[in-house]
Amino acid sequence: MKWEENVRRVVPYVAGEQPNRPGMIKLNTNECPYPPAPGVARLAAGLDCDALRLYPDSSAAPLVEALAAYYHVKPEQVFVGVGSDDVLSMAFLTFFNSGKPILFPDVTYSFYDVWADLYRIPYRVCALDENWHIRPEDYRQPNGGVIFPNPNAPTGVLEGLETVEEIIRQNRDVVVIVDEAYVDFGGESALKLLEKYDNLLVVQTFSKSRAMAGLRIGFCIGNEKLIKYLSDVKFSFNSYTMNLPAQRLGVEAVRDDGYFKATTAKIIATRERVKEEMRKLGFSFPDSKANFLFVTHASIPAGEIFQALRQADIYVRYWDRPRISNSLRITVGTDGEMDALLAFLRDYVDKF
Ligand code: PMP
């Protein structure tokens, strides 16, 4: 068909499966195993449905203000979107227009190359070192922008703020995006560097540490000028992206700092305990500072373990891709879920 010649063809990002069977253990998409803050449930139950007649606030002002107050920045420095995927996608569209390749790690969030292809942004990947760390010197080559997650996904490896700063300092003429989807599980945020660098954009999400993947809330913080450019693109794309319930419930989640800190602390404690147990079972992994572990077994291929777990209704993530095809990414669930995983693995590993 002739019209097919002019189709924008893309190979879409493939998200983790979302099966929902009673009794299954879902450790494949890095969701939070605990519910959102109790105030969120209270507010959701009493949601004023008449308000849904109206369009929501297109700038999500109450949520922007709550985030600005929480992170001690001006509201003009905050941009919110429908999950951080929306924020990142808008940022690619807004900032990566030089025609020069943007740079990101070879093993990283697999949406980056998809957005680059979608928007026809050239890119070059920089190989992580043998310990899965970024080599900052790779980011000295000419480029049209830089993006990396910190901690990285799917490895969980955290770069120190010195490394992050070195990359930003080397790239003052382009926008550097630090994707901090997992920073609340033990990372140090690049937000501290915002005063020094006007080319830095820090992206975070409510999907992991704030237990609200289902509501789709993400945000970024940066220099006022960056945010203004980002908003101009967003308002040229779709004005009313973030729905009213998400805006209201998001504010409530930000308000309950005690719950947020307690939940992330619980996940970190479980993660550290599971690390010990996994080592005993013959798994090795980089030291994760995220809410997941990236594990390889000494003798059993990851693909086989993945299938065995799946048959037992335990879902983890596996990619048959270069460099990572012998690893599994396992989200840190509740202690009960992790105990069930460990019990299964003990039994399974024993049979080999
Ligand atoms: N960045 C990274 C590194 C992620 O792993 C994810 C989760 N898939 C996201 C961004 C997007 O998450 P969300 O759109 O739910 O905020």
CSV table of C-alpha atoms and ligand atoms in Angstrom, one decimal:
chain,number,residue,atom,x,y,z
A,1,MET,CA,0.0,0.0,0.0
A,2,LYS,CA,1.4,3.4,-1.1
A,3,TRP,CA,0.3,5.2,2.1
A,4,GLU,CA,2.6,3.0,4.2
A,5,GLU,CA,5.6,4.8,2.7
A,6,ASN,CA,4.7,7.8,4.9
A,7,VAL,CA,3.9,6.1,8.1
A,8,ARG,CA,6.0,7.0,11.1
A,9,ARG,CA,7.2,3.5,12.0
A,10,VAL,CA,8.4,2.7,15.5
A,11,VAL,CA,9.4,-0.3,17.4
A,12,PRO,CA,7.5,0.4,20.6
A,13,TYR,CA,8.9,0.1,24.2
A,14,VAL,CA,7.8,-3.2,25.7
A,15,ALA,CA,6.7,-2.8,29.3
A,16,GLY,CA,6.7,-5.6,31.9
A,17,GLU,CA,3.6,-7.8,31.9
A,18,GLN,CA,0.8,-6.8,34.1
A,19,PRO,CA,-0.9,-10.2,34.9
A,20,ASN,CA,-3.3,-10.0,37.9
A,21,ARG,CA,-4.1,-13.4,39.3
A,22,PRO,CA,-4.9,-14.1,42.9
A,23,GLY,CA,-1.9,-15.4,44.8
A,24,MET,CA,0.7,-14.5,42.2
A,25,ILE,CA,3.8,-12.7,43.2
A,26,LYS,CA,4.5,-9.7,41.0
A,27,LEU,CA,8.2,-8.6,41.1
A,28,ASN,CA,8.6,-7.5,37.5
A,29,THR,CA,7.8,-3.8,37.2
A,30,ASN,CA,9.4,-2.2,40.3
A,31,GLU,CA,6.1,-1.2,41.8
A,32,CYS,CA,5.8,-0.5,45.5
A,33,PRO,CA,4.4,-3.5,47.4
A,34,TYR,CA,2.8,-1.2,50.0
A,35,PRO,CA,-0.3,1.0,49.5
A,36,PRO,CA,-0.1,4.8,49.0
A,37,ALA,CA,-0.2,7.1,52.1
A,38,PRO,CA,-3.4,6.6,54.1
A,39,GLY,CA,-4.5,10.2,53.4
A,40,VAL,CA,-4.6,9.2,49.7
A,41,ALA,CA,-7.2,6.5,50.3
A,42,ARG,CA,-9.3,8.8,52.5
A,43,LEU,CA,-9.3,11.6,49.9
A,44,ALA,CA,-10.0,9.1,47.0
A,45,ALA,CA,-13.0,7.7,48.9
A,46,GLY,CA,-14.5,11.2,49.3
A,47,LEU,CA,-13.6,12.5,45.8
A,48,ASP,CA,-16.1,15.1,44.7
A,49,CYS,CA,-17.3,13.7,41.4
A,50,ASP,CA,-19.1,16.8,40.4
A,51,ALA,CA,-15.7,18.4,39.9
A,52,LEU,CA,-15.0,15.9,37.1
A,53,ARG,CA,-17.4,17.9,34.8
A,54,LEU,CA,-14.7,20.5,34.5
A,55,TYR,CA,-11.3,20.3,32.9
A,56,PRO,CA,-8.5,20.0,35.4
A,57,ASP,CA,-6.0,22.8,36.1
A,58,SER,CA,-3.8,22.5,33.0
A,59,SER,CA,-0.7,23.5,35.0
A,60,ALA,CA,-1.5,21.2,37.9
A,61,ALA,CA,-0.7,24.2,40.1
A,62,PRO,CA,-1.5,22.7,43.6
A,63,LEU,CA,0.7,19.7,42.9
A,64,VAL,CA,3.5,21.9,41.4
A,65,GLU,CA,3.3,24.1,44.5
A,66,ALA,CA,3.4,21.1,46.9
A,67,LEU,CA,6.5,19.7,45.1
A,68,ALA,CA,8.2,23.1,45.1
A,69,ALA,CA,7.7,23.5,48.8
A,70,TYR,CA,8.9,19.9,49.5
A,71,TYR,CA,12.0,20.2,47.4
A,72,HIS,CA,12.7,23.9,48.4
A,73,VAL,CA,12.6,25.3,44.9
A,74,LYS,CA,10.3,27.8,43.1
A,75,PRO,CA,7.1,26.6,41.5
A,76,GLU,CA,8.5,27.9,38.2
A,77,GLN,CA,11.2,25.3,38.5
A,78,VAL,CA,8.8,22.3,38.6
A,79,PHE,CA,7.0,20.6,35.7
A,80,VAL,CA,4.6,17.6,36.2
A,81,GLY,CA,3.5,15.0,33.8
A,82,VAL,CA,1.6,11.7,33.4
A,83,GLY,CA,4.3,9.5,34.9
A,84,SER,CA,7.9,10.3,34.4
A,85,ASP,CA,7.7,8.6,31.0
A,86,ASP,CA,5.6,11.6,29.9
A,87,VAL,CA,8.0,14.1,31.4
A,88,LEU,CA,11.0,12.3,29.8
A,89,SER,CA,9.3,12.1,26.4
A,90,MET,CA,8.5,15.8,26.5
A,91,ALA,CA,12.1,16.6,27.6
A,92,PHE,CA,13.5,14.6,24.6
A,93,LEU,CA,11.2,16.5,22.3
A,94,THR,CA,12.1,19.9,23.8
A,95,PHE,CA,15.8,19.7,24.4
A,96,PHE,CA,17.4,17.2,22.0
A,97,ASN,CA,17.2,19.1,18.8
A,98,SER,CA,20.8,19.8,17.7
A,99,GLY,CA,21.0,17.0,15.2
A,100,LYS,CA,24.1,15.7,17.1
A,101,PRO,CA,23.8,12.3,18.8
A,102,ILE,CA,22.6,12.3,22.4
A,103,LEU,CA,24.5,10.0,24.8
A,104,PHE,CA,23.3,7.4,27.2
A,105,PRO,CA,24.6,4.1,28.7
A,106,ASP,CA,24.5,0.9,26.7
A,107,VAL,CA,22.7,-0.9,29.5
A,108,THR,CA,19.9,1.4,30.7
A,109,TYR,CA,16.2,2.2,30.7
A,110,SER,CA,15.1,0.8,27.4
A,111,PHE,CA,12.6,3.6,26.6
A,112,TYR,CA,15.5,6.1,25.8
A,113,ASP,CA,16.3,4.6,22.4
A,114,VAL,CA,12.6,4.3,21.6
A,115,TRP,CA,11.9,8.0,22.2
A,116,ALA,CA,15.1,8.9,20.2
A,117,ASP,CA,13.8,6.8,17.3
A,118,LEU,CA,10.3,8.2,17.6
A,119,TYR,CA,11.5,11.8,17.5
A,120,ARG,CA,14.4,11.0,15.1
A,121,ILE,CA,17.0,12.1,17.5
A,122,PRO,CA,20.4,10.4,16.7
A,123,TYR,CA,22.0,8.7,19.7
A,124,ARG,CA,25.2,6.9,20.7
A,125,VAL,CA,25.4,4.5,23.6
A,126,CYS,CA,28.4,4.5,26.0
A,127,ALA,CA,29.4,1.2,27.4
A,128,LEU,CA,29.3,0.8,31.2
A,129,ASP,CA,32.5,-0.6,32.7
A,130,GLU,CA,32.8,-4.2,33.9
A,131,ASN,CA,31.2,-3.2,37.2
A,132,TRP,CA,28.2,-1.6,35.5
A,133,HIS,CA,29.5,1.9,36.3
A,134,ILE,CA,29.3,4.9,34.0
A,135,ARG,CA,32.7,6.0,32.6
A,136,PRO,CA,32.4,9.8,32.8
A,137,GLU,CA,35.2,10.3,30.2
A,138,ASP,CA,32.9,8.7,27.6
A,139,TYR,CA,30.6,11.8,28.0
A,140,ARG,CA,33.3,14.2,26.8
A,141,GLN,CA,32.7,13.5,23.1
A,142,PRO,CA,30.6,16.1,21.1
A,143,ASN,CA,26.9,15.4,21.7
A,144,GLY,CA,23.4,16.8,21.5
A,145,GLY,CA,22.5,16.0,25.1
A,146,VAL,CA,23.0,13.4,27.8
A,147,ILE,CA,20.6,11.3,29.8
A,148,PHE,CA,21.1,8.5,32.4
A,149,PRO,CA,19.2,7.1,35.3
A,150,ASN,CA,20.7,7.3,38.7
A,151,PRO,CA,20.5,4.7,40.2
A,152,ASN,CA,20.7,3.1,36.8
A,153,ALA,CA,18.1,0.5,35.6
A,154,PRO,CA,18.1,-2.4,35.4
A,155,THR,CA,21.4,-2.7,37.3
A,156,GLY,CA,20.5,-0.6,40.4
A,157,VAL,CA,24.0,0.8,40.4
A,158,LEU,CA,24.3,4.3,41.9
A,159,GLU,CA,26.8,6.9,40.7
A,160,GLY,CA,28.2,9.3,43.3
A,161,LEU,CA,27.3,12.9,43.0
A,162,GLU,CA,30.9,13.7,42.0
A,163,THR,CA,30.5,11.5,38.9
A,164,VAL,CA,27.1,13.1,38.1
A,165,GLU,CA,28.6,16.6,38.5
A,166,GLU,CA,31.6,15.7,36.3
A,167,ILE,CA,29.3,14.7,33.5
A,168,ILE,CA,27.2,17.9,33.9
A,169,ARG,CA,30.3,20.1,34.1
A,170,GLN,CA,31.7,18.5,30.9
A,171,ASN,CA,28.5,19.2,29.0
A,172,ARG,CA,27.5,22.8,29.8
A,173,ASP,CA,26.3,23.5,26.3
A,174,VAL,CA,23.7,20.8,26.2
A,175,VAL,CA,20.9,19.7,28.5
A,176,VAL,CA,21.8,16.8,30.9
A,177,ILE,CA,18.9,14.8,32.2
A,178,VAL,CA,19.3,12.7,35.4
A,179,ASP,CA,16.4,10.2,35.6
A,180,GLU,CA,16.0,9.6,39.4
A,181,ALA,CA,13.1,7.2,39.3
A,182,TYR,CA,14.8,5.1,42.0
A,183,VAL,CA,16.7,7.8,44.0
A,184,ASP,CA,14.5,7.5,47.1
A,185,PHE,CA,15.8,4.0,47.9
A,186,GLY,CA,19.3,5.2,48.9
A,187,GLY,CA,20.6,7.5,46.3
A,188,GLU,CA,21.8,11.1,46.6
A,189,SER,CA,19.8,13.4,44.4
A,190,ALA,CA,21.3,15.7,41.8
A,191,LEU,CA,18.8,18.3,43.0
A,192,LYS,CA,21.6,19.7,45.1
A,193,LEU,CA,23.4,20.7,41.9
A,194,LEU,CA,20.6,22.8,40.5
A,195,GLU,CA,21.9,26.0,41.9
A,196,LYS,CA,25.2,25.5,40.0
A,197,TYR,CA,24.0,24.2,36.7
A,198,ASP,CA,21.3,25.7,34.5
A,199,ASN,CA,21.6,22.8,32.0
A,200,LEU,CA,20.5,20.1,34.5
A,201,LEU,CA,17.1,18.6,34.6
A,202,VAL,CA,16.2,16.1,37.4
A,203,VAL,CA,13.3,13.8,36.7
A,204,GLN,CA,11.5,11.8,39.4
A,205,THR,CA,8.3,9.8,39.8
A,206,PHE,CA,5.5,8.9,42.2
A,207,SER,CA,5.4,5.3,40.7
A,208,LYS,CA,7.9,3.7,42.9
A,209,SER,CA,8.7,5.3,46.3
A,210,ARG,CA,5.3,7.0,46.6
A,211,ALA,CA,3.4,3.8,45.6
A,212,MET,CA,1.2,5.4,42.9
A,213,ALA,CA,2.2,3.8,39.6
A,214,GLY,CA,-1.5,3.5,38.8
A,215,LEU,CA,-2.2,7.2,39.0
A,216,ARG,CA,0.6,8.2,36.7
A,217,ILE,CA,2.5,11.1,38.2
A,218,GLY,CA,6.0,12.2,37.3
A,219,PHE,CA,7.8,15.5,37.6
A,220,CYS,CA,11.0,17.3,36.9
A,221,ILE,CA,12.9,20.1,38.5
A,222,GLY,CA,15.3,22.4,36.8
A,223,ASN,CA,16.2,26.0,36.0
A,224,GLU,CA,13.2,28.2,35.4
A,225,LYS,CA,14.1,28.7,31.8
A,226,LEU,CA,14.3,25.0,31.1
A,227,ILE,CA,10.9,24.5,32.7
A,228,LYS,CA,9.4,27.3,30.6
A,229,TYR,CA,10.6,25.7,27.4
A,230,LEU,CA,9.3,22.3,28.5
A,231,SER,CA,5.9,23.8,29.3
A,232,ASP,CA,5.7,25.6,26.0
A,233,VAL,CA,6.1,22.2,24.2
A,234,LYS,CA,3.7,20.5,26.5
A,235,PHE,CA,1.0,23.1,25.9
A,236,SER,CA,1.6,22.7,22.2
A,237,PHE,CA,1.0,19.0,22.5
A,238,ASN,CA,-1.9,18.4,24.9
A,239,SER,CA,-3.1,20.9,27.6
A,240,TYR,CA,-5.0,18.7,30.0
A,241,THR,CA,-2.8,15.8,30.5
A,242,MET,CA,-2.9,15.2,34.2
A,243,ASN,CA,-6.4,14.4,35.5
A,244,LEU,CA,-8.0,16.0,38.5
A,245,PRO,CA,-7.9,12.9,40.9
A,246,ALA,CA,-4.2,12.5,40.1
A,247,GLN,CA,-3.5,16.1,41.0
A,248,ARG,CA,-5.4,16.0,44.2
A,249,LEU,CA,-4.2,12.6,45.4
A,250,GLY,CA,-0.6,13.5,44.4
A,251,VAL,CA,-0.7,16.5,46.8
A,252,GLU,CA,-1.9,14.3,49.6
A,253,ALA,CA,1.0,11.8,49.0
A,254,VAL,CA,3.6,14.6,49.2
A,255,ARG,CA,2.1,15.9,52.4
A,256,ASP,CA,2.7,12.6,54.3
A,257,ASP,CA,6.4,12.6,54.5
A,258,GLY,CA,6.5,10.3,57.5
A,259,TYR,CA,4.7,7.5,55.6
A,260,PHE,CA,7.0,8.1,52.6
A,261,LYS,CA,10.1,7.8,54.7
A,262,ALA,CA,8.8,4.7,56.6
A,263,THR,CA,7.8,2.9,53.4
A,264,THR,CA,11.1,3.5,51.6
A,265,ALA,CA,13.0,2.5,54.8
A,266,LYS,CA,11.1,-0.8,54.9
A,267,ILE,CA,11.9,-1.6,51.3
A,268,ILE,CA,15.6,-0.8,51.8
A,269,ALA,CA,15.7,-3.1,54.8
A,270,THR,CA,14.0,-5.9,52.9
A,271,ARG,CA,16.5,-5.3,50.0
A,272,GLU,CA,19.5,-5.6,52.2
A,273,ARG,CA,18.2,-8.8,53.8
A,274,VAL,CA,17.4,-10.3,50.4
A,275,LYS,CA,20.9,-9.5,49.2
A,276,GLU,CA,22.4,-11.7,51.9
A,277,GLU,CA,20.0,-14.6,51.2
A,278,MET,CA,20.6,-14.4,47.4
A,279,ARG,CA,24.3,-14.6,47.9
A,280,LYS,CA,23.9,-17.7,49.9
A,281,LEU,CA,22.0,-19.2,47.0
A,282,GLY,CA,24.9,-18.6,44.5
A,283,PHE,CA,23.6,-15.4,43.0
A,284,SER,CA,25.9,-12.4,42.4
A,285,PHE,CA,24.8,-8.9,41.6
A,286,PRO,CA,26.0,-5.3,41.6
A,287,ASP,CA,25.2,-3.5,44.8
A,288,SER,CA,21.7,-2.1,44.2
A,289,LYS,CA,20.5,1.2,45.7
A,290,ALA,CA,17.1,0.9,44.0
A,291,ASN,CA,14.0,-1.2,44.8
A,292,PHE,CA,15.2,-4.1,42.7
A,293,LEU,CA,18.2,-6.5,42.4
A,294,PHE,CA,19.9,-7.4,39.1
A,295,VAL,CA,21.0,-11.0,39.7
A,296,THR,CA,23.0,-13.7,37.9
A,297,HIS,CA,23.4,-17.2,39.1
A,298,ALA,CA,26.8,-18.9,39.2
A,299,SER,CA,25.6,-21.9,37.2
A,300,ILE,CA,21.9,-21.7,36.2
A,301,PRO,CA,21.1,-19.6,33.1
A,302,ALA,CA,18.8,-16.7,33.9
A,303,GLY,CA,16.3,-17.6,31.1
A,304,GLU,CA,15.7,-21.0,32.8
A,305,ILE,CA,15.2,-19.5,36.3
A,306,PHE,CA,12.8,-16.9,34.7
A,307,GLN,CA,10.6,-19.7,33.2
A,308,ALA,CA,10.7,-21.8,36.4
A,309,LEU,CA,9.6,-18.7,38.5
A,310,ARG,CA,6.9,-17.9,36.0
A,311,GLN,CA,5.5,-21.4,36.3
A,312,ALA,CA,5.4,-20.9,40.0
A,313,ASP,CA,3.4,-17.6,39.4
A,314,ILE,CA,6.4,-15.5,40.5
A,315,TYR,CA,7.0,-12.8,37.9
A,316,VAL,CA,10.4,-11.1,37.5
A,317,ARG,CA,11.9,-9.4,34.5
A,318,TYR,CA,14.2,-11.0,31.9
A,319,TRP,CA,15.6,-9.5,28.7
A,320,ASP,CA,17.2,-11.6,26.0
A,321,ARG,CA,19.6,-8.8,25.1
A,322,PRO,CA,23.4,-8.5,24.7
A,323,ARG,CA,25.2,-8.2,28.0
A,324,ILE,CA,22.2,-8.8,30.2
A,325,SER,CA,20.8,-12.1,28.9
A,326,ASN,CA,22.1,-14.0,31.9
A,327,SER,CA,20.5,-11.7,34.5
A,328,LEU,CA,17.1,-11.2,36.1
A,329,ARG,CA,15.7,-8.0,37.6
A,330,ILE,CA,13.8,-8.8,40.7
A,331,THR,CA,11.7,-6.0,42.3
A,332,VAL,CA,11.9,-5.9,46.1
A,333,GLY,CA,8.4,-6.8,47.4
A,334,THR,CA,7.1,-7.3,50.9
A,335,ASP,CA,9.0,-9.5,53.3
A,336,GLY,CA,6.4,-12.2,52.8
A,337,GLU,CA,6.7,-12.1,49.0
A,338,MET,CA,10.5,-12.2,49.2
A,339,ASP,CA,10.4,-15.1,51.6
A,340,ALA,CA,8.2,-17.0,49.1
A,341,LEU,CA,10.7,-16.2,46.3
A,342,LEU,CA,13.7,-17.3,48.4
A,343,ALA,CA,11.9,-20.5,49.5
A,344,PHE,CA,11.2,-21.3,45.8
A,345,LEU,CA,14.8,-20.6,44.8
A,346,ARG,CA,16.3,-22.6,47.6
A,347,ASP,CA,14.4,-25.6,46.5
A,348,TYR,CA,15.1,-25.0,42.8
A,349,VAL,CA,18.8,-24.3,43.1
A,350,ASP,CA,19.1,-27.5,45.3
A,351,LYS,CA,18.0,-29.6,42.3
A,352,PHE,CA,21.0,-28.6,40.2
B,1,PMP,N1,12.7,5.9,34.4
B,1,PMP,C1,13.1,4.7,34.7
B,1,PMP,C2,14.6,4.5,34.9
B,1,PMP,C3,12.2,3.7,35.0
B,1,PMP,O1,12.6,2.4,35.3
B,1,PMP,C4,10.8,3.9,34.8
B,1,PMP,C5,9.8,2.8,35.1
B,1,PMP,N2,9.5,2.1,34.0
B,1,PMP,C6,10.4,5.2,34.5
B,1,PMP,C7,11.4,6.2,34.3
B,1,PMP,C8,9.0,5.6,34.2
B,1,PMP,O2,8.2,5.4,35.3
B,1,PMP,P1,6.8,6.2,35.4
B,1,PMP,O3,6.4,6.6,34.0
B,1,PMP,O4,5.9,5.2,36.0
B,1,PMP,O5,7.1,7.4,36.2
